[in-house]
XYZ file of C-alpha atoms in Angstrom:
570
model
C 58.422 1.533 -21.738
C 56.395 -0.322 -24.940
C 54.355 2.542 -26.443
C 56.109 5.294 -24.454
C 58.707 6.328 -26.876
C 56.903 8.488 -29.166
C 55.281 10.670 -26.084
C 58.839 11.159 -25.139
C 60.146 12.206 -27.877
C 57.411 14.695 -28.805
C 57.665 15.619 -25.177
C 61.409 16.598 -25.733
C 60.466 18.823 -29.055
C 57.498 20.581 -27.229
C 59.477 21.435 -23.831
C 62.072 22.624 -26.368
C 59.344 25.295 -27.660
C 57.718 25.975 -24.889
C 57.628 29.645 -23.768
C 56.585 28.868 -19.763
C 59.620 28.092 -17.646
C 56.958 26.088 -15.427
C 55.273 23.981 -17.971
C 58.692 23.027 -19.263
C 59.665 22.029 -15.578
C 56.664 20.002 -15.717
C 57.498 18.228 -18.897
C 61.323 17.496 -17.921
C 59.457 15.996 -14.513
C 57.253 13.857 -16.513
C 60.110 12.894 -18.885
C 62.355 11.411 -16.719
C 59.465 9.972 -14.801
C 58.174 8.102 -17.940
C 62.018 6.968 -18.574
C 62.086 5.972 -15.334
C 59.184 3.067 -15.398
C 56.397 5.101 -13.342
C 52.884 4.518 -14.105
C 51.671 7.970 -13.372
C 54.484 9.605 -15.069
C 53.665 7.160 -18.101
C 50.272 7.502 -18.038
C 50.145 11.466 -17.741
C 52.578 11.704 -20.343
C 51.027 9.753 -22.612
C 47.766 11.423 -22.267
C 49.267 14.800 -22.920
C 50.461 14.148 -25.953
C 47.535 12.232 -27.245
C 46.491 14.847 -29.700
C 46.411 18.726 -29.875
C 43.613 20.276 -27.553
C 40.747 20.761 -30.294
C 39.555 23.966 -31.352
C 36.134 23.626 -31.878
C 32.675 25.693 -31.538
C 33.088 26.005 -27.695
C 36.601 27.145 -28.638
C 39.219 25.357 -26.548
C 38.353 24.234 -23.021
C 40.755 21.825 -21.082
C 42.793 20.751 -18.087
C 45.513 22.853 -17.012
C 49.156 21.557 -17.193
C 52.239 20.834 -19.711
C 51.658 19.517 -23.727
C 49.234 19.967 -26.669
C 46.405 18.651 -24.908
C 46.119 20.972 -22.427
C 45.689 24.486 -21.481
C 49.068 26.411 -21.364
C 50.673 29.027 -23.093
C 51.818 27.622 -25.886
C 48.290 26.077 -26.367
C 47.012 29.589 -26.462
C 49.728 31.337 -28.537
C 48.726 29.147 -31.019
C 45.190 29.165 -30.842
C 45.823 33.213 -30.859
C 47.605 33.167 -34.261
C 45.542 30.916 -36.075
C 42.850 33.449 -34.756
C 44.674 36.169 -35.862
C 45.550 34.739 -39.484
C 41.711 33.781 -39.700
C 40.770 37.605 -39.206
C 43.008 39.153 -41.396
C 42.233 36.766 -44.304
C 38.262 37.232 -43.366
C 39.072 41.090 -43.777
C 40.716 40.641 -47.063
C 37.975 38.944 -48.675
C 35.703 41.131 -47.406
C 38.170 44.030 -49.634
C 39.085 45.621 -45.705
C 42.496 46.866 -45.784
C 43.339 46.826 -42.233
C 43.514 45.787 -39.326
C 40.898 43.580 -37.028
C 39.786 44.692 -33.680
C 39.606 42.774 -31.072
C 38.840 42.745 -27.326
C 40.433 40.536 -24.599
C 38.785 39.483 -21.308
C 39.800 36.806 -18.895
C 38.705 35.742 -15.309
C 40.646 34.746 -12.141
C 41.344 30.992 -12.859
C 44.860 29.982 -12.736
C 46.437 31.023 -16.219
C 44.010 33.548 -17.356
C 45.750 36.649 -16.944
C 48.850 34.733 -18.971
C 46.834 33.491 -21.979
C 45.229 37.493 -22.682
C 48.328 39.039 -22.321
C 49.839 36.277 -25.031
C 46.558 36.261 -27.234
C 47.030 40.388 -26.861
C 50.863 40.431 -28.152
C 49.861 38.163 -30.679
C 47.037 39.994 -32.245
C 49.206 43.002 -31.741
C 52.370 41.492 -33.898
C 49.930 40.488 -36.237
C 48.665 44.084 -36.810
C 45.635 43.569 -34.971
C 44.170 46.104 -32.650
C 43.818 44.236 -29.381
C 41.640 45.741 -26.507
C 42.293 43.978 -23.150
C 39.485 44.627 -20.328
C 41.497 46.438 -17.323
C 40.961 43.180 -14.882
C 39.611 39.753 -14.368
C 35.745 40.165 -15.223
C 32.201 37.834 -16.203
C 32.523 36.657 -19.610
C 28.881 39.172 -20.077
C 30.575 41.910 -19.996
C 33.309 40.709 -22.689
C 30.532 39.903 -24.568
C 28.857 43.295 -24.480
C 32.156 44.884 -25.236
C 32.077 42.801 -28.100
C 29.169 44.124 -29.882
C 29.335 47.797 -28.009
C 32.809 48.489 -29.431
C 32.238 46.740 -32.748
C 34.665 44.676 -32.422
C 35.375 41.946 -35.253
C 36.112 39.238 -32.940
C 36.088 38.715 -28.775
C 38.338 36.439 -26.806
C 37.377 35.665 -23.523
C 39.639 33.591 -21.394
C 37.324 30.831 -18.867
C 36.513 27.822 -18.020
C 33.045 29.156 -16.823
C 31.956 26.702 -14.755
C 34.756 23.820 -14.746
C 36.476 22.535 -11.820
C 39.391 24.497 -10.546
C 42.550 22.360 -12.461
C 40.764 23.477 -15.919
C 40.392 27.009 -18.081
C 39.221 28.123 -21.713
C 39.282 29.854 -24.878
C 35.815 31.454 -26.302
C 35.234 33.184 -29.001
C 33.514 35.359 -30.265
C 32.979 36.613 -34.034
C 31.237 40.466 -35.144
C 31.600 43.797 -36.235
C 33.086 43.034 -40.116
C 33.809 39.766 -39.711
C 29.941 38.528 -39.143
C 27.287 40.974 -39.730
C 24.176 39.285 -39.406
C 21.999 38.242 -36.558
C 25.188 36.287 -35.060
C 27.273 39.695 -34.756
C 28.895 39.621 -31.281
C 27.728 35.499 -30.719
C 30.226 32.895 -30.211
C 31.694 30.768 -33.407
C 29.401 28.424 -35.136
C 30.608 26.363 -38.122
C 32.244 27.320 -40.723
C 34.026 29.695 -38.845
C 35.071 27.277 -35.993
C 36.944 25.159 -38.697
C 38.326 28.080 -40.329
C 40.158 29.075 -37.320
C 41.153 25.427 -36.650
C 42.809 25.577 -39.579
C 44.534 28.592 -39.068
C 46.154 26.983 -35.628
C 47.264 23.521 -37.405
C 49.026 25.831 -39.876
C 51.471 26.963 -36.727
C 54.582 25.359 -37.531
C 56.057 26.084 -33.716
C 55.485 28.974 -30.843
C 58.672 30.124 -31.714
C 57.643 30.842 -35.265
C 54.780 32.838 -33.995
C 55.205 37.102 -33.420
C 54.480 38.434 -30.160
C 54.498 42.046 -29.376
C 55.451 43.281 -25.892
C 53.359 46.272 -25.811
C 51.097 47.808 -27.715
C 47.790 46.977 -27.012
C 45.494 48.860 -26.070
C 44.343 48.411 -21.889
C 40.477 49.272 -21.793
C 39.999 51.517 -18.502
C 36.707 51.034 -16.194
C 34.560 53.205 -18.067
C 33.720 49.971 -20.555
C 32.417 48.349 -16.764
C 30.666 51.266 -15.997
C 28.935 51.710 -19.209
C 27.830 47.695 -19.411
C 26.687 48.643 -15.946
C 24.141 51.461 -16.622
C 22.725 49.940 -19.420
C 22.094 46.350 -17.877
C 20.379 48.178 -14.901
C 18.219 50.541 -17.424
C 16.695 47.225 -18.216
C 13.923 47.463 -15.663
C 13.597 51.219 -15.801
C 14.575 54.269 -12.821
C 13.853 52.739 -9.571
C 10.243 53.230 -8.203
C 9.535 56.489 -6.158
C 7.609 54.165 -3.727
C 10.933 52.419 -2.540
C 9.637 49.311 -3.637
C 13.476 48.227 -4.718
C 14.745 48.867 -1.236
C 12.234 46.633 0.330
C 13.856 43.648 -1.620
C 16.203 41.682 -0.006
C 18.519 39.812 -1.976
C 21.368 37.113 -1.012
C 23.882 36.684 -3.513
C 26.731 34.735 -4.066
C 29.497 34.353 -7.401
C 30.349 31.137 -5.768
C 34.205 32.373 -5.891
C 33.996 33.528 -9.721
C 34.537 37.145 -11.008
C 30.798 38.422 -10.600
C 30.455 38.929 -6.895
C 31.336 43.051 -7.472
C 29.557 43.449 -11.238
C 26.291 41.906 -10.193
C 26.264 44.155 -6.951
C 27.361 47.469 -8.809
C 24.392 46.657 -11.348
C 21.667 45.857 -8.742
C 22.676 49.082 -6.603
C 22.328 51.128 -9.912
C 18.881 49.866 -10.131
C 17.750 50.835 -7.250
C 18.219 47.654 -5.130
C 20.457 48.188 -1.926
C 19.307 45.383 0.625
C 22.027 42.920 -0.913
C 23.890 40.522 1.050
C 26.852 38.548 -0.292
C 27.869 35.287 0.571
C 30.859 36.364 2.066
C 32.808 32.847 2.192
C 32.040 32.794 -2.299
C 32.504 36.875 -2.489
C 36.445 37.146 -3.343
C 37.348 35.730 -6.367
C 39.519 32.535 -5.606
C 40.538 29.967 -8.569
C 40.303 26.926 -6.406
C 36.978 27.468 -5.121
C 37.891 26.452 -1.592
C 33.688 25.934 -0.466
C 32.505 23.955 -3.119
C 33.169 21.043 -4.960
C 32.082 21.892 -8.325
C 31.655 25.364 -8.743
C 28.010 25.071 -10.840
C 25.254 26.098 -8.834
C 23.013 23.309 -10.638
C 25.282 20.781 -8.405
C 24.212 19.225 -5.168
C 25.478 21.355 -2.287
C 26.976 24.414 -4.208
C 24.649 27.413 -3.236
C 24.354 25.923 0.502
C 25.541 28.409 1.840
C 23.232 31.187 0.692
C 20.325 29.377 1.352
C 21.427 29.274 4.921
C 22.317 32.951 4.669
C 18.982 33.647 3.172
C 17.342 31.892 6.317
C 19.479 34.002 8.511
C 18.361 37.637 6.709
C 14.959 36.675 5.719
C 15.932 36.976 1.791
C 13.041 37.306 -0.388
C 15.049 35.770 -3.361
C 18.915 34.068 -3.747
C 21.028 34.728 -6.666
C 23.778 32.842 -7.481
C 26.034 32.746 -10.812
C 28.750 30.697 -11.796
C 31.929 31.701 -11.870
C 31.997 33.486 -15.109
C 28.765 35.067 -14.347
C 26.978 33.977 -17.630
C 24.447 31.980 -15.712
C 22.264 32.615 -13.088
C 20.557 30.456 -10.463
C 17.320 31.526 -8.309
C 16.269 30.117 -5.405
C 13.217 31.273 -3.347
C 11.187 30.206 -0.389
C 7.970 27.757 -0.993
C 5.903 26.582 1.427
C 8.378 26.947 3.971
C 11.460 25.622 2.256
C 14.110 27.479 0.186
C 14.383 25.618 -3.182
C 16.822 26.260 -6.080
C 14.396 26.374 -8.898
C 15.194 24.680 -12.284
C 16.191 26.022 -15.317
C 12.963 26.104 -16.811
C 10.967 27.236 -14.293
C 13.037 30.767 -14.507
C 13.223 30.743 -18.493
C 9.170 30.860 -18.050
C 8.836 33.185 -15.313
C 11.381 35.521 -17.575
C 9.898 34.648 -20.957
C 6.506 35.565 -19.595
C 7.584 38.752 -17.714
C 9.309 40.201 -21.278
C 6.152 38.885 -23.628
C 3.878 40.653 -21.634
C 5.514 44.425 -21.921
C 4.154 43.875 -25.263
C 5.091 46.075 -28.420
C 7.376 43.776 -30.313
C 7.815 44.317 -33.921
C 6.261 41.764 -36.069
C 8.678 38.641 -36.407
C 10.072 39.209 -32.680
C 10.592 35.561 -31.481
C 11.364 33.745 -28.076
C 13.629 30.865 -27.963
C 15.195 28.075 -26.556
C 17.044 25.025 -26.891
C 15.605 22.170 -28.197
C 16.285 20.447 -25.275
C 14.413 22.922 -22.838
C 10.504 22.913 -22.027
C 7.583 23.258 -24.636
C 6.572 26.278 -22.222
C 7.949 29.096 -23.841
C 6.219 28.039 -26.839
C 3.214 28.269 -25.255
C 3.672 31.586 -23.904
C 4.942 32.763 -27.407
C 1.871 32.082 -28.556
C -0.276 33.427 -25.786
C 1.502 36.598 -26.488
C 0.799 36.622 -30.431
C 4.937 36.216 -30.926
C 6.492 33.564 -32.873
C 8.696 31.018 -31.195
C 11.883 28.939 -32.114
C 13.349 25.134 -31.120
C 17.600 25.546 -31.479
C 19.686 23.456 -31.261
C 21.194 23.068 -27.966
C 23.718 26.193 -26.821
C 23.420 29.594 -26.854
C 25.738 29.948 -30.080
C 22.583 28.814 -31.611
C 19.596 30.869 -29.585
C 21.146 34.293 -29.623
C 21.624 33.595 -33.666
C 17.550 33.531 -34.074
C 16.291 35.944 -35.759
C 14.328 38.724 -33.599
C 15.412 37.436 -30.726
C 13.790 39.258 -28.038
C 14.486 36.639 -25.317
C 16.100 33.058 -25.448
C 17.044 30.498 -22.588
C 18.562 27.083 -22.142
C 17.436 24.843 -19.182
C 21.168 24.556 -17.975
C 20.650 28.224 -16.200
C 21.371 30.557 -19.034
C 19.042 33.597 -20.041
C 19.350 36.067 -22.861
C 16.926 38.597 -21.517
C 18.859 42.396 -23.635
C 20.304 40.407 -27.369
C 20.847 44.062 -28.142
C 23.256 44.332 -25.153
C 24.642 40.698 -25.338
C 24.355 38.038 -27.931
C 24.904 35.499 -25.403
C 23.424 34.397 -22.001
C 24.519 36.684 -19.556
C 23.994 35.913 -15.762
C 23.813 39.439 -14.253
C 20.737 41.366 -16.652
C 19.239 38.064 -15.963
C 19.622 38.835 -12.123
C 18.841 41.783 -12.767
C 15.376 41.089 -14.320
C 14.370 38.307 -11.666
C 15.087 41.312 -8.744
C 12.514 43.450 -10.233
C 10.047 40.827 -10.746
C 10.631 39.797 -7.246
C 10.243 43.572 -6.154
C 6.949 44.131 -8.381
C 5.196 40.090 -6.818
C 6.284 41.869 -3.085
C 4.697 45.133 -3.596
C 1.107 43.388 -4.339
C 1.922 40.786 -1.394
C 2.522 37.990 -3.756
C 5.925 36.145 -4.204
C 8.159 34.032 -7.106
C 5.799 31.056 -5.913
C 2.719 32.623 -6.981
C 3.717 33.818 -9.864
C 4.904 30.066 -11.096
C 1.400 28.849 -9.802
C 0.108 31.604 -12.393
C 1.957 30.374 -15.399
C 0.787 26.547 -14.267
C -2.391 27.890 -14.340
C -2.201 29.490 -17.654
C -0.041 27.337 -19.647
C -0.248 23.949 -17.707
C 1.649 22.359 -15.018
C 5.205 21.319 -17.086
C 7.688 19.228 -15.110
C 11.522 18.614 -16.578
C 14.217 16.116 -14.947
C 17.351 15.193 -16.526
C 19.216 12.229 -16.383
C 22.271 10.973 -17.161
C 24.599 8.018 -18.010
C 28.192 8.625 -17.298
C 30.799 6.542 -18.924
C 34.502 5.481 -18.335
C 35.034 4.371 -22.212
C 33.776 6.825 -24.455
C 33.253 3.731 -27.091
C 30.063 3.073 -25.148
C 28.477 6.191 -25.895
C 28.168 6.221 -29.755
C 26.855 2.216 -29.497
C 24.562 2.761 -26.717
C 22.856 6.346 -29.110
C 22.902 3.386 -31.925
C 20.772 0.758 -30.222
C 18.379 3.615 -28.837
C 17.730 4.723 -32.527
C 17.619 1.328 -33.742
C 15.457 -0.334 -31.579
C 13.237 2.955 -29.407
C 10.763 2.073 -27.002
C 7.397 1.337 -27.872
C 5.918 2.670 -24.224
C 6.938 4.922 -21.604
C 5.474 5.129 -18.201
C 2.376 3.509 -19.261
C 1.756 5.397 -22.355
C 2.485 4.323 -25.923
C 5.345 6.007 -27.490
C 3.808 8.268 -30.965
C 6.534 9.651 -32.599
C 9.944 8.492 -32.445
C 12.897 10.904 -34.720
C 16.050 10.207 -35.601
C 17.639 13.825 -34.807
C 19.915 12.431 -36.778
C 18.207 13.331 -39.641
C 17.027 16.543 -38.787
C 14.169 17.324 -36.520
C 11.726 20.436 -36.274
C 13.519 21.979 -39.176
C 16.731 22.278 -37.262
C 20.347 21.002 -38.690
C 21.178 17.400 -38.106
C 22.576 16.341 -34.505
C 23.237 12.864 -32.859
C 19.995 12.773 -30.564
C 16.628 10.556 -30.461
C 13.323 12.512 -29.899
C 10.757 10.525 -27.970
C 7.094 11.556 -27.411
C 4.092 9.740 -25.712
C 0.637 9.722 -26.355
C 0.028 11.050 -22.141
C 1.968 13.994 -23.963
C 5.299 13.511 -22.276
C 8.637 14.053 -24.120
C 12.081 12.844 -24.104
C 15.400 13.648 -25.747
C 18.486 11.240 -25.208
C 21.329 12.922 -26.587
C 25.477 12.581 -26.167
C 27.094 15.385 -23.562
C 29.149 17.807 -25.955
C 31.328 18.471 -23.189
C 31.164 15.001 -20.736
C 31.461 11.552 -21.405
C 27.665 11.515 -21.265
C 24.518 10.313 -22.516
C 22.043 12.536 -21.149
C 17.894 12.515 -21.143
C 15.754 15.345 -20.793
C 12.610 14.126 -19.424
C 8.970 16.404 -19.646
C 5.574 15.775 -18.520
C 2.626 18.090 -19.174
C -0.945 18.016 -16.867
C -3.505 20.549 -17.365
C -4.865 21.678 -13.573
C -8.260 20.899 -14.391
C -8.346 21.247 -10.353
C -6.305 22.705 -7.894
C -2.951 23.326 -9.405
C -0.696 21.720 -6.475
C -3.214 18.161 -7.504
C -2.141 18.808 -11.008
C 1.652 19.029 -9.758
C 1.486 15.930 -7.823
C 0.012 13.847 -11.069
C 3.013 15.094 -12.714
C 5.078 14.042 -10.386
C 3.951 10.374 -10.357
C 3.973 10.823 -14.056
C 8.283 11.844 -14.256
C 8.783 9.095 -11.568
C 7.856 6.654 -14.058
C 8.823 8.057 -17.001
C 12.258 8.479 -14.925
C 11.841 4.915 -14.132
C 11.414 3.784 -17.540
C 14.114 6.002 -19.207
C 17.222 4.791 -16.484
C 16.665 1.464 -17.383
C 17.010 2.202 -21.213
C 20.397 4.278 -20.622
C 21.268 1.174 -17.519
C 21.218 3.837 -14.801
């Protein structure tokens, strides 16, 4: 029982102001548990109660289950009035004498529905003017809703996605609240700390208003509307049919997408869909997967096998919360998932070339993505930006007109959504797909053609996982203290501390590596894992044919792989 006292009696005091009969079940459980010598009991408890859940830029995102430091109701109610205390002092300084509007969404993870309905009677008690989306739906479209409705802040209830036992909190700041290029983005600092603040201020969830009606419930029209204008993206469907010779496997991978992504690729014009139908209902425990992110192993199986089945031209997946977007495609004879950066090229290249930008317009992406869209900025006479990693950070650019981050996420419409947003992405690969088929060419000819163009430009990740987190900062402070003087051969030429800024961009814990063969690496701490994660890039010019080139880079990220696991002791 050494240590165990304190947990318990903080456990006793939180139970005591806990508004969810089954959290408070689930405390008493663990209570008596702990009292009575178990291990698990001890150990659960203990961890609970380790801190509040931190509100931070990525909001709050956590495991599911009873105390402050994890997701529950009480969690939320506070996180929802220190929200709604940050807004109403924002308006006042601004000399606004009113109240702040705000829209709701949530998706079908355990909880979700819960934590709007309390973050709506809050904002409501708080004489707020809360707008809750009429069902579970992709964070996109709460994003959009955002910005179309002017709202000053969003609140969008995920865990994107997390493995089933977790969920979220995301926010989002615009209208009056933030008025520049950020309106309608999620928090960045200062705000992030203000509304931290705001939360540690809540004495108790008893103390804290909460309305039971009031709001206002958003009806479907807000869907339809995000609908139309996503699928106007790419323009009236061709009279030559070209849209209905596409065929397209999709799959949400049990999220809330499965129904928005179809309803937007039907309005486009694109009717030969086919939906994983094992991943089509939304289901919180994803019951086919083991991690539902298409990036891991094994996750978008089953579309691949249904695109072998239909003859697909192109798979789409999304995560859960539909703000990314996977794309798989047949090459050579194989159906491969392609990476990250392979689509933010093919999409940064199809949007530069429309042509027509105002002067200033800029493509981005995170720092930690490849040099290629820089390259194709420039091709295109438009200007291009390194951010730092997140889309917090790309969709705050100035003249955005398209930004990416390897990890899957596309802003392809900033008007329409300051954030990455899974389904105009889809939306945009479909018609690229349809345009390559109608000229009897494919997505594998068209990344041959930006290879040819730009150069052949291969990423891997890797990644160090740790069990104590201690490791982590020492291992980032050998790396920066003593770097490697060669990779894979080549002699390292520039080695930055992106600890003291790099490429003009705010400090962040990260070491930029970069080789005289012109390969690249940046070995930076997960912000959401207990990682330390590499991102690896070679470069070859296809002097010959390009599939040579591609095998010399190869060989060149096996070594450089090689070379960059043993630093991190992978």
């Amino acid at each position: 029982m050494t240590g165990i006292e304190g947990p318990i009696t903080a456990a006793r005091a939180w139970a005591a102001d806990d508004p969810d009969p089954a959290t408070r079940e689930e405390l008493e459980a663990l209570i008596a548990g702990a009292e009575a010598g178990y291990d698990d009991a001890v150990h659960e408890l203990a961890d609970a109660f380790r801190g509040m859940l931190q509100f931070g830029t990525a909001g709050l995102r956590g495991k599911l289950g009873a105390g402050p430091n994890r997701m529950n109701r009480a969690v939320v109610i506070r996180a929802a009035a220190g929200l709604a205390r940050y807004l109403t002092d924002s308006l006042v300084e601004l000399g606004i004498d009113g109240p702040a509007r705000v829209a709701i969404g949530y998706d079908a993870r355990h909880g979700s529905h819960e934590f709007a309905t309390d973050t709506a009677a809050v904002m409501t008690a708080a004489g707020h003017h809360a707008m809750v989306l009429p069902s579970a739906l992709p964070t996109p479209v709460l994003a959009y809703i955002t910005r179309s409705l002017d709202a000053d802040a969003g609140v969008m209830v995920t865990a994107s996605h997390n493995p089933p036992q977790d969920n979220g909190y995301k926010v989002y700041l615009g209208g009056r609240v933030v008025a520049d290029e950020g309106q309608g983005a999620q928090i960045v600092p200062p705000h992030d700390a203000g509304i931290a603040a705001r939360i540690a201020e809540v004495e108790s969830v008893e103390s804290v208003p909460r309305a039971e009606s009031g709001w206002e419930s958003l009806d479907m029209t807000v869907l339809a509307r995000y609908v139309s204008e996503v699928a106007s993206l790419v323009g009236m469907p061709p009279a030559d049919g070209s849209r209905d010779d596409v065929r397209i496997v999709l799959t949400p991978l049990h999220g809330v997408g499965g129904g928005t992504v179809e309803a937007t690729l039907s309005t486009a014009g694109f009717t030969d869909l086919h939906t994983v139908r094992q991943q089509a209902a939304p289901d919180p425990d994803f019951p086919t997967v083991d991690f539902p992110n298409p990036e891991e192993p094994g996750a978008i199986d089953l579309s691949l096998a249904l695109a072998e089945e239909v003859g697909a031209d192109v798979v789409i997946a999304n995560d859960p919360d539909a703000d990314r977007c996977a794309v798989a495609t047949d090459i050579d004879g194989r159906w491969q998932m392609l990476h990250g950066d392979v689509v933010g090229a093919l999409l940064g290249e199809r949007i530069a070339s429309r042509g027509g930008f105002p002067e200033g317009s800029v493509l981005a992406n995170s720092i930690v993505s490849s040099q290629m869209l820089g390259r194709i900025a420039a091709a295109h006479g438009l200007s291009h930006a390194h951010t730092l990693t997140g889309f917090k950070w790309i969709a705050r650019e100035p003249g955005l007109v398209f930004g990416y981050e390897e990890a899957l996420g596309y802003c392809v419409a900033p008007d329409l959504v300051r954030d990455k947003d899974g389904i105009s992405a889809a939306v945009m690969i479909a018609d690229y797909v349809a345009e390559l088929k109608a000229s009897g060419r494919t997505l594998a000819d068209a990344i041959d053609d930006l290879s040819r163009a730009y150069g052949v430009h291969l990423t891997r990740q890797v990644s160090a996982r740790f069990t104590d987190i201690a490791q982590i900062p020492a291992l980032m402070s050998e790396l920066l203290a003593s770097p490697p003087e060669a990779l894979a051969g080549s002699p390292v030429t520039a080695t930055d501390d992106m600890n003291e800024g790099f490429h003009g961009l705010p400090a962040t814990n990260g070491l930029h590596l970069a080789t005289e063969s012109g390969a690249r690496v940046i070995i930076r701490p997960s912000g959401t894992e207990p990682k330390v994660k590499a991102y690896l890039e070679v470069i070859e010019q296809p002097s010959d044919a390009v599939e040579d080139a591609r095998l010399r880079a190869e060989d060149a990220m096996d070594a450089l792989e090689a070379d960059i696991r043993s630093l991190l002791g992978v």
